PDB file of C-alpha atoms and ligand atoms in Angstrom:
ATOM      1  CA  MET A   1     -47.928 -43.168 -13.970  1.00  0.00           C
ATOM      2  CA  ASP A   2     -51.306 -44.703 -14.772  1.00  0.00           C
ATOM      3  CA  VAL A   3     -53.070 -41.704 -16.248  1.00  0.00           C
ATOM      4  CA  LYS A   4     -54.763 -41.732 -19.643  1.00  0.00           C
ATOM      5  CA  SER A   5     -52.744 -40.334 -22.526  1.00  0.00           C
ATOM      6  CA  SER A   6     -53.111 -36.841 -23.902  1.00  0.00           C
ATOM      7  CA  ARG A   7     -53.735 -36.811 -27.658  1.00  0.00           C
ATOM      8  CA  VAL A   8     -54.404 -34.354 -30.465  1.00  0.00           C
ATOM      9  CA  GLY A   9     -56.948 -31.869 -29.124  1.00  0.00           C
ATOM     10  CA  SER A  10     -56.289 -32.619 -25.426  1.00  0.00           C
ATOM     11  CA  PRO A  11     -55.611 -29.433 -23.433  1.00  0.00           C
ATOM     12  CA  LEU A  12     -52.171 -29.011 -21.847  1.00  0.00           C
ATOM     13  CA  PRO A  13     -52.678 -29.708 -18.131  1.00  0.00           C
ATOM     14  CA  PRO A  14     -51.583 -26.617 -16.137  1.00  0.00           C
ATOM     15  CA  LEU A  15     -48.233 -27.025 -14.385  1.00  0.00           C
ATOM     16  CA  GLN A  16     -47.706 -25.610 -10.915  1.00  0.00           C
ATOM     17  CA  LYS A  17     -44.599 -23.420 -10.694  1.00  0.00           C
ATOM     18  CA  THR A  18     -42.695 -25.682  -8.321  1.00  0.00           C
ATOM     19  CA  ALA A  19     -43.926 -29.047  -9.596  1.00  0.00           C
ATOM     20  CA  LEU A  20     -41.784 -31.508 -11.507  1.00  0.00           C
ATOM     21  CA  ARG A  21     -43.535 -33.143 -14.426  1.00  0.00           C
ATOM     22  CA  ILE A  22     -42.638 -36.030 -16.681  1.00  0.00           C
ATOM     23  CA  TYR A  23     -44.128 -36.403 -20.150  1.00  0.00           C
ATOM     24  CA  SER A  24     -44.105 -40.120 -20.565  1.00  0.00           C
ATOM     25  CA  MET A  25     -45.640 -43.213 -22.071  1.00  0.00           C
ATOM     26  CA  ARG A  26     -46.428 -46.104 -19.754  1.00  0.00           C
ATOM     27  CA  PHE A  27     -44.583 -48.755 -21.750  1.00  0.00           C
ATOM     28  CA  CYS A  28     -41.622 -46.697 -23.005  1.00  0.00           C
ATOM     29  CA  PRO A  29     -38.266 -48.205 -21.954  1.00  0.00           C
ATOM     30  CA  TYR A  30     -36.557 -44.811 -22.219  1.00  0.00           C
ATOM     31  CA  ALA A  31     -39.138 -43.058 -20.039  1.00  0.00           C
ATOM     32  CA  GLN A  32     -38.743 -45.972 -17.635  1.00  0.00           C
ATOM     33  CA  ARG A  33     -35.113 -44.946 -17.106  1.00  0.00           C
ATOM     34  CA  THR A  34     -36.260 -41.533 -15.900  1.00  0.00           C
ATOM     35  CA  ARG A  35     -39.012 -43.023 -13.761  1.00  0.00           C
ATOM     36  CA  LEU A  36     -36.494 -45.402 -12.187  1.00  0.00           C
ATOM     37  CA  VAL A  37     -34.297 -42.488 -11.169  1.00  0.00           C
ATOM     38  CA  LEU A  38     -37.320 -40.579  -9.829  1.00  0.00           C
ATOM     39  CA  ALA A  39     -38.378 -43.631  -7.808  1.00  0.00           C
ATOM     40  CA  HIS A  40     -34.845 -44.372  -6.556  1.00  0.00           C
ATOM     41  CA  LYS A  41     -34.563 -40.839  -5.225  1.00  0.00           C
ATOM     42  CA  ASN A  42     -38.159 -40.630  -3.980  1.00  0.00           C
ATOM     43  CA  ILE A  43     -38.708 -37.421  -5.917  1.00  0.00           C
ATOM     44  CA  PRO A  44     -42.351 -36.282  -6.074  1.00  0.00           C
ATOM     45  CA  TYR A  45     -43.562 -35.674  -9.632  1.00  0.00           C
ATOM     46  CA  GLU A  46     -46.634 -35.676 -11.789  1.00  0.00           C
ATOM     47  CA  THR A  47     -47.152 -37.570 -15.019  1.00  0.00           C
ATOM     48  CA  VAL A  48     -48.605 -36.516 -18.353  1.00  0.00           C
ATOM     49  CA  ASN A  49     -48.740 -39.509 -20.681  1.00  0.00           C
ATOM     50  CA  ILE A  50     -48.614 -38.861 -24.399  1.00  0.00           C
ATOM     51  CA  ASP A  51     -50.410 -40.819 -27.090  1.00  0.00           C
ATOM     52  CA  LEU A  52     -47.410 -41.193 -29.403  1.00  0.00           C
ATOM     53  CA  SER A  53     -49.652 -41.986 -32.385  1.00  0.00           C
ATOM     54  CA  SER A  54     -51.601 -38.759 -31.925  1.00  0.00           C
ATOM     55  CA  LYS A  55     -49.331 -36.229 -30.244  1.00  0.00           C
ATOM     56  CA  PRO A  56     -50.910 -32.993 -29.058  1.00  0.00           C
ATOM     57  CA  SER A  57     -49.364 -29.971 -30.824  1.00  0.00           C
ATOM     58  CA  TRP A  58     -48.205 -28.501 -27.481  1.00  0.00           C
ATOM     59  CA  PHE A  59     -46.013 -31.552 -26.955  1.00  0.00           C
ATOM     60  CA  PHE A  60     -43.688 -30.389 -29.759  1.00  0.00           C
ATOM     61  CA  GLU A  61     -43.187 -27.139 -27.860  1.00  0.00           C
ATOM     62  CA  LYS A  62     -41.792 -29.266 -25.025  1.00  0.00           C
ATOM     63  CA  ASN A  63     -39.674 -31.482 -27.276  1.00  0.00           C
ATOM     64  CA  PRO A  64     -39.285 -30.719 -30.979  1.00  0.00           C
ATOM     65  CA  LEU A  65     -38.215 -34.352 -31.500  1.00  0.00           C
ATOM     66  CA  GLY A  66     -41.637 -35.471 -30.259  1.00  0.00           C
ATOM     67  CA  THR A  67     -40.210 -38.235 -28.054  1.00  0.00           C
ATOM     68  CA  VAL A  68     -40.721 -39.147 -24.422  1.00  0.00           C
ATOM     69  CA  PRO A  69     -39.368 -38.821 -21.784  1.00  0.00           C
ATOM     70  CA  VAL A  70     -39.411 -35.077 -21.195  1.00  0.00           C
ATOM     71  CA  LEU A  71     -39.017 -33.415 -17.820  1.00  0.00           C
ATOM     72  CA  GLU A  72     -40.401 -29.995 -17.010  1.00  0.00           C
ATOM     73  CA  LYS A  73     -39.820 -27.888 -13.944  1.00  0.00           C
ATOM     74  CA  GLY A  74     -40.637 -24.171 -13.970  1.00  0.00           C
ATOM     75  CA  ASP A  75     -39.044 -22.804 -17.131  1.00  0.00           C
ATOM     76  CA  LYS A  76     -36.702 -25.788 -17.519  1.00  0.00           C
ATOM     77  CA  ILE A  77     -37.334 -28.505 -20.076  1.00  0.00           C
ATOM     78  CA  ILE A  78     -35.106 -31.551 -20.491  1.00  0.00           C
ATOM     79  CA  TYR A  79     -35.511 -34.322 -23.055  1.00  0.00           C
ATOM     80  CA  GLU A  80     -33.503 -37.409 -24.062  1.00  0.00           C
ATOM     81  CA  SER A  81     -33.575 -40.037 -21.333  1.00  0.00           C
ATOM     82  CA  THR A  82     -29.881 -39.856 -20.421  1.00  0.00           C
ATOM     83  CA  ALA A  83     -30.050 -36.049 -20.145  1.00  0.00           C
ATOM     84  CA  THR A  84     -33.133 -36.282 -17.908  1.00  0.00           C
ATOM     85  CA  CYS A  85     -31.477 -38.856 -15.645  1.00  0.00           C
ATOM     86  CA  GLU A  86     -28.219 -36.924 -15.353  1.00  0.00           C
ATOM     87  CA  TRP A  87     -30.087 -33.706 -14.601  1.00  0.00           C
ATOM     88  CA  LEU A  88     -32.068 -35.464 -11.862  1.00  0.00           C
ATOM     89  CA  ASP A  89     -28.876 -36.912 -10.379  1.00  0.00           C
ATOM     90  CA  ASP A  90     -27.289 -33.458 -10.274  1.00  0.00           C
ATOM     91  CA  VAL A  91     -30.289 -31.544  -8.961  1.00  0.00           C
ATOM     92  CA  TYR A  92     -31.332 -34.215  -6.445  1.00  0.00           C
ATOM     93  CA  PRO A  93     -27.904 -35.511  -5.353  1.00  0.00           C
ATOM     94  CA  HIS A  94     -29.092 -37.893  -2.612  1.00  0.00           C
ATOM     95  CA  ASN A  95     -28.862 -41.616  -3.464  1.00  0.00           C
ATOM     96  CA  ARG A  96     -26.214 -40.615  -5.997  1.00  0.00           C
ATOM     97  CA  LEU A  97     -26.167 -42.781  -9.124  1.00  0.00           C
ATOM     98  CA  THR A  98     -23.252 -41.418 -11.151  1.00  0.00           C
ATOM     99  CA  PRO A  99     -19.886 -42.868 -10.067  1.00  0.00           C
ATOM    100  CA  SER A 100     -17.347 -40.354  -8.850  1.00  0.00           C
ATOM    101  CA  ASP A 101     -14.353 -42.401 -10.065  1.00  0.00           C
ATOM    102  CA  PRO A 102     -13.552 -41.128 -13.586  1.00  0.00           C
ATOM    103  CA  TYR A 103     -12.449 -44.564 -14.812  1.00  0.00           C
ATOM    104  CA  ILE A 104     -15.633 -46.305 -13.641  1.00  0.00           C
ATOM    105  CA  LYS A 105     -17.644 -43.443 -15.092  1.00  0.00           C
ATOM    106  CA  ALA A 106     -15.903 -43.956 -18.436  1.00  0.00           C
ATOM    107  CA  ARG A 107     -16.458 -47.717 -18.353  1.00  0.00           C
ATOM    108  CA  ASP A 108     -20.125 -47.187 -17.494  1.00  0.00           C
ATOM    109  CA  ARG A 109     -20.386 -44.983 -20.547  1.00  0.00           C
ATOM    110  CA  MET A 110     -18.810 -47.778 -22.628  1.00  0.00           C
ATOM    111  CA  ILE A 111     -21.412 -50.212 -21.283  1.00  0.00           C
ATOM    112  CA  LEU A 112     -24.182 -47.837 -22.230  1.00  0.00           C
ATOM    113  CA  GLU A 113     -22.853 -47.422 -25.766  1.00  0.00           C
ATOM    114  CA  TYR A 114     -22.387 -51.154 -26.160  1.00  0.00           C
ATOM    115  CA  TYR A 115     -25.871 -51.716 -24.857  1.00  0.00           C
ATOM    116  CA  GLY A 116     -27.139 -50.184 -28.095  1.00  0.00           C
ATOM    117  CA  LYS A 117     -26.097 -53.452 -29.778  1.00  0.00           C
ATOM    118  CA  ILE A 118     -28.658 -55.329 -27.680  1.00  0.00           C
ATOM    119  CA  THR A 119     -31.451 -52.844 -28.274  1.00  0.00           C
ATOM    120  CA  GLY A 120     -30.584 -53.053 -31.985  1.00  0.00           C
ATOM    121  CA  LEU A 121     -31.182 -56.819 -31.849  1.00  0.00           C
ATOM    122  CA  PHE A 122     -34.315 -56.319 -29.802  1.00  0.00           C
ATOM    123  CA  TYR A 123     -35.902 -54.108 -32.446  1.00  0.00           C
ATOM    124  CA  GLY A 124     -34.316 -55.912 -35.403  1.00  0.00           C
ATOM    125  CA  LYS A 125     -33.061 -59.478 -35.843  1.00  0.00           C
ATOM    126  CA  LEU A 126     -34.829 -60.969 -32.812  1.00  0.00           C
ATOM    127  CA  ARG A 127     -38.181 -59.786 -34.067  1.00  0.00           C
ATOM    128  CA  LYS A 128     -38.081 -61.325 -37.517  1.00  0.00           C
ATOM    129  CA  ASP A 129     -38.302 -65.070 -38.083  1.00  0.00           C
ATOM    130  CA  ASP A 130     -35.771 -65.100 -40.940  1.00  0.00           C
ATOM    131  CA  THR A 131     -33.073 -63.368 -38.843  1.00  0.00           C
ATOM    132  CA  LEU A 132     -33.951 -64.881 -35.462  1.00  0.00           C
ATOM    133  CA  GLU A 133     -31.218 -67.544 -35.487  1.00  0.00           C
ATOM    134  CA  GLU A 134     -28.535 -65.014 -36.423  1.00  0.00           C
ATOM    135  CA  GLY A 135     -29.896 -62.634 -33.766  1.00  0.00           C
ATOM    136  CA  ILE A 136     -29.729 -65.308 -31.049  1.00  0.00           C
ATOM    137  CA  GLN A 137     -26.078 -66.106 -31.886  1.00  0.00           C
ATOM    138  CA  GLU A 138     -25.165 -62.430 -31.879  1.00  0.00           C
ATOM    139  CA  LEU A 139     -26.955 -61.926 -28.577  1.00  0.00           C
ATOM    140  CA  GLN A 140     -24.653 -64.469 -26.884  1.00  0.00           C
ATOM    141  CA  THR A 141     -21.625 -62.372 -27.903  1.00  0.00           C
ATOM    142  CA  ARG A 142     -23.316 -59.304 -26.510  1.00  0.00           C
ATOM    143  CA  TYR A 143     -24.128 -61.046 -23.227  1.00  0.00           C
ATOM    144  CA  GLN A 144     -20.484 -62.086 -22.936  1.00  0.00           C
ATOM    145  CA  PHE A 145     -19.450 -58.432 -22.937  1.00  0.00           C
ATOM    146  CA  PHE A 146     -21.652 -57.753 -19.900  1.00  0.00           C
ATOM    147  CA  GLU A 147     -20.487 -60.955 -18.226  1.00  0.00           C
ATOM    148  CA  ASP A 148     -16.841 -59.869 -18.639  1.00  0.00           C
ATOM    149  CA  GLU A 149     -17.546 -56.368 -17.415  1.00  0.00           C
ATOM    150  CA  LEU A 150     -19.326 -57.689 -14.317  1.00  0.00           C
ATOM    151  CA  ALA A 151     -16.296 -59.921 -13.659  1.00  0.00           C
ATOM    152  CA  ARG A 152     -14.185 -56.768 -13.308  1.00  0.00           C
ATOM    153  CA  ARG A 153     -16.480 -55.523 -10.547  1.00  0.00           C
ATOM    154  CA  GLU A 154     -17.549 -56.651  -7.083  1.00  0.00           C
ATOM    155  CA  GLY A 155     -21.216 -56.965  -8.054  1.00  0.00           C
ATOM    156  CA  PRO A 156     -23.816 -58.110  -7.960  1.00  0.00           C
ATOM    157  CA  LEU A 157     -24.819 -54.911  -9.813  1.00  0.00           C
ATOM    158  CA  PHE A 158     -22.637 -52.745 -12.026  1.00  0.00           C
ATOM    159  CA  GLY A 159     -22.828 -50.225  -9.177  1.00  0.00           C
ATOM    160  CA  GLY A 160     -21.904 -52.864  -6.562  1.00  0.00           C
ATOM    161  CA  GLU A 161     -24.459 -53.528  -3.809  1.00  0.00           C
ATOM    162  CA  GLN A 162     -26.442 -50.454  -4.885  1.00  0.00           C
ATOM    163  CA  PRO A 163     -27.483 -49.608  -8.435  1.00  0.00           C
ATOM    164  CA  ALA A 164     -25.493 -47.093 -10.473  1.00  0.00           C
ATOM    165  CA  MET A 165     -27.008 -45.027 -13.257  1.00  0.00           C
ATOM    166  CA  VAL A 166     -25.835 -47.557 -15.847  1.00  0.00           C
ATOM    167  CA  ASP A 167     -27.855 -50.307 -14.125  1.00  0.00           C
ATOM    168  CA  PHE A 168     -30.989 -48.219 -14.584  1.00  0.00           C
ATOM    169  CA  TYR A 169     -30.048 -47.220 -18.143  1.00  0.00           C
ATOM    170  CA  ILE A 170     -29.799 -50.794 -19.355  1.00  0.00           C
ATOM    171  CA  TRP A 171     -32.534 -52.334 -17.246  1.00  0.00           C
ATOM    172  CA  PRO A 172     -35.727 -51.521 -19.235  1.00  0.00           C
ATOM    173  CA  HIS A 173     -34.840 -53.626 -22.276  1.00  0.00           C
ATOM    174  CA  PHE A 174     -33.536 -56.436 -20.064  1.00  0.00           C
ATOM    175  CA  GLU A 175     -36.881 -56.371 -18.261  1.00  0.00           C
ATOM    176  CA  ARG A 176     -38.546 -56.958 -21.620  1.00  0.00           C
ATOM    177  CA  LEU A 177     -36.178 -59.739 -22.769  1.00  0.00           C
ATOM    178  CA  PRO A 178     -38.061 -62.589 -21.029  1.00  0.00           C
ATOM    179  CA  ILE A 179     -41.070 -61.658 -23.153  1.00  0.00           C
ATOM    180  CA  VAL A 180     -39.005 -61.830 -26.317  1.00  0.00           C
ATOM    181  CA  ALA A 181     -37.611 -65.116 -24.955  1.00  0.00           C
ATOM    182  CA  ARG A 182     -41.103 -66.605 -24.989  1.00  0.00           C
ATOM    183  CA  LYS A 183     -40.446 -66.929 -28.711  1.00  0.00           C
ATOM    184  CA  ASP A 184     -37.212 -68.878 -28.151  1.00  0.00           C
ATOM    185  CA  GLN A 185     -35.743 -69.713 -24.739  1.00  0.00           C
ATOM    186  CA  ARG A 186     -32.179 -69.243 -26.013  1.00  0.00           C
ATOM    187  CA  ILE A 187     -32.844 -65.497 -25.888  1.00  0.00           C
ATOM    188  CA  ALA A 188     -33.063 -65.615 -22.079  1.00  0.00           C
ATOM    189  CA  VAL A 189     -29.850 -65.106 -20.084  1.00  0.00           C
ATOM    190  CA  ASN A 190     -28.478 -68.606 -19.548  1.00  0.00           C
ATOM    191  CA  VAL A 191     -27.294 -68.961 -15.963  1.00  0.00           C
ATOM    192  CA  THR A 192     -24.615 -71.549 -16.818  1.00  0.00           C
ATOM    193  CA  SER A 193     -23.081 -69.527 -19.641  1.00  0.00           C
ATOM    194  CA  PHE A 194     -23.523 -66.122 -17.993  1.00  0.00           C
ATOM    195  CA  PRO A 195     -23.627 -66.619 -14.196  1.00  0.00           C
ATOM    196  CA  ARG A 196     -22.731 -63.027 -13.336  1.00  0.00           C
ATOM    197  CA  LEU A 197     -25.278 -61.554 -15.698  1.00  0.00           C
ATOM    198  CA  ALA A 198     -27.913 -63.930 -14.308  1.00  0.00           C
ATOM    199  CA  ARG A 199     -26.962 -62.829 -10.785  1.00  0.00           C
ATOM    200  CA  TRP A 200     -27.247 -59.192 -11.899  1.00  0.00           C
ATOM    201  CA  TYR A 201     -30.705 -59.949 -13.228  1.00  0.00           C
ATOM    202  CA  SER A 202     -31.952 -61.431  -9.942  1.00  0.00           C
ATOM    203  CA  ALA A 203     -30.317 -58.665  -7.895  1.00  0.00           C
ATOM    204  CA  MET A 204     -31.973 -55.982 -10.056  1.00  0.00           C
ATOM    205  CA  TYR A 205     -35.411 -57.444  -9.364  1.00  0.00           C
ATOM    206  CA  LYS A 206     -34.763 -56.797  -5.661  1.00  0.00           C
ATOM    207  CA  VAL A 207     -34.041 -53.072  -6.131  1.00  0.00           C
ATOM    208  CA  PRO A 208     -37.049 -51.145  -4.740  1.00  0.00           C
ATOM    209  CA  ALA A 209     -37.218 -48.703  -7.697  1.00  0.00           C
ATOM    210  CA  ILE A 210     -37.242 -51.617 -10.173  1.00  0.00           C
ATOM    211  CA  LYS A 211     -40.072 -53.286  -8.288  1.00  0.00           C
ATOM    212  CA  ALA A 212     -42.004 -50.014  -8.097  1.00  0.00           C
ATOM    213  CA  MET A 213     -41.778 -49.437 -11.860  1.00  0.00           C
ATOM    214  CA  GLU A 214     -42.169 -53.021 -13.067  1.00  0.00           C
ATOM    215  CA  VAL A 215     -44.803 -53.662 -15.717  1.00  0.00           C
ATOM    216  CA  ASP A 216     -46.029 -57.252 -15.627  1.00  0.00           C
ATOM    217  CA  PRO A 217     -44.804 -59.407 -18.542  1.00  0.00           C
ATOM    218  CA  ASP A 218     -48.268 -60.209 -19.916  1.00  0.00           C
ATOM    219  CA  THR A 219     -49.083 -56.515 -20.149  1.00  0.00           C
ATOM    220  CA  GLN A 220     -45.719 -55.858 -21.816  1.00  0.00           C
ATOM    221  CA  GLU A 221     -46.342 -58.636 -24.283  1.00  0.00           C
ATOM    222  CA  TYR A 222     -49.832 -57.406 -25.089  1.00  0.00           C
ATOM    223  CA  PHE A 223     -48.523 -53.881 -25.649  1.00  0.00           C
ATOM    224  CA  LEU A 224     -45.697 -55.110 -27.920  1.00  0.00           C
ATOM    225  CA  LYS A 225     -48.241 -57.040 -29.980  1.00  0.00           C
ATOM    226  CA  THR A 226     -50.348 -53.927 -30.472  1.00  0.00           C
ATOM    227  CA  VAL A 227     -47.190 -52.075 -31.593  1.00  0.00           C
ATOM    228  CA  VAL A 228     -46.345 -54.799 -34.124  1.00  0.00           C
ATOM    229  CA  ALA A 229     -49.963 -54.712 -35.332  1.00  0.00           C
ATOM    230  CA  GLY A 230     -49.545 -50.978 -35.971  1.00  0.00           C
ATOM    231  CA  ALA A 231     -52.079 -49.826 -33.377  1.00  0.00           C
ATOM    232  CA  PRO A 232     -50.279 -49.316 -30.040  1.00  0.00           C
ATOM    233  CA  ASP A 233     -52.695 -49.438 -27.114  1.00  0.00           C
ATOM    234  CA  PHE A 234     -51.090 -46.780 -24.914  1.00  0.00           C
ATOM    235  CA  ASP A 235     -53.969 -46.802 -22.411  1.00  0.00           C
ATOM    236  CA  TYR A 236     -54.240 -50.573 -22.094  1.00  0.00           C
ATOM    237  CA  GLY A 237     -55.751 -51.539 -18.749  1.00  0.00           C
ATOM    238  CA  LEU A 238     -56.832 -48.012 -17.737  1.00  0.00           C
TER     239      LEU A 238
HETATM  240  N1  GSH B   1     -33.130 -41.276 -27.576  1.00  0.00           N
HETATM  241  C1  GSH B   1     -34.409 -41.081 -26.949  1.00  0.00           C
HETATM  242  C2  GSH B   1     -35.362 -42.180 -27.390  1.00  0.00           C
HETATM  243  C3  GSH B   1     -36.750 -41.970 -26.837  1.00  0.00           C
HETATM  244  C4  GSH B   1     -37.796 -42.718 -27.647  1.00  0.00           C
HETATM  245  O1  GSH B   1     -37.502 -43.282 -28.724  1.00  0.00           O
HETATM  246  N2  GSH B   1     -39.022 -42.737 -27.140  1.00  0.00           N
HETATM  247  C5  GSH B   1     -40.101 -43.309 -27.918  1.00  0.00           C
HETATM  248  C6  GSH B   1     -41.085 -44.081 -27.046  1.00  0.00           C
HETATM  249  S1  GSH B   1     -40.354 -45.499 -26.317  1.00  0.00           S
HETATM  250  C7  GSH B   1     -40.887 -42.163 -28.539  1.00  0.00           C
HETATM  251  O2  GSH B   1     -41.115 -41.168 -27.923  1.00  0.00           O
HETATM  252  N3  GSH B   1     -41.321 -42.364 -29.775  1.00  0.00           N
HETATM  253  C8  GSH B   1     -42.144 -41.411 -30.466  1.00  0.00           C
HETATM  254  C9  GSH B   1     -41.569 -41.026 -31.787  1.00  0.00           C
HETATM  255  O3  GSH B   1     -40.423 -41.399 -32.088  1.00  0.00           O
HETATM  256  O4  GSH B   1     -42.259 -40.342 -32.515  1.00  0.00           O
HETATM  257  C10 GSH B   1     -34.240 -41.074 -25.427  1.00  0.00           C
HETATM  258  O5  GSH B   1     -33.309 -41.726 -24.941  1.00  0.00           O
HETATM  259  O6  GSH B   1     -35.020 -40.403 -24.751  1.00  0.00           O
END
């Protein structure tokens, strides 16, 4: 994961026929989903990080949208994080992450859709001082949804004792929330108001794939600051 980013002018590293490659960015929450699935399944892969401020032209041949993550294996290319994760779960079916029960599968999809409300706050109201208060209030409503959904399940994770795909899908932004909460502690998941969500949080930190892919909070915070300043430091610490 910790390889310097390719940028405009960088040559495309040659890909071996049988190798699995991820085009990624070290601090991208969407690429983290894919890396979590790769780690959970112990799938060997190589990483090509992309400087998203200076994308090499060959990257658009991999993904015309110009976003990471992208997976490449032989002549197959997959982009969009959920598509990459589902493909991995189908092609490498051990440690299965997608629930087989159609109803749970549907509810997991609902959770994922609803989760967009939290990421919306993360990139919007919680970032700006004049909308922070409104964002914090709204966040409590959003947390309640997850609390209620966890109450329908055995827990501690949405997948039970083991993570399901939806746990990995929603984790990356939750991992970053404590950093946002440094601004105002009410952003953090309050254990009294949301005991099940707080339990989910602690249980997720014990999942080996989560630990393997964790980026320390100070590094996350530094990176976010460089993004806000308009000069993301994709190779920070390398
Ligand atoms: N819907 C996409 C979102 C991916 C995404 O937004 N990735 C960001 C980095 S975190 C990116 O590549 N941004 C570059 C750009 O939009 O030009 C997915 O789930 O894969």
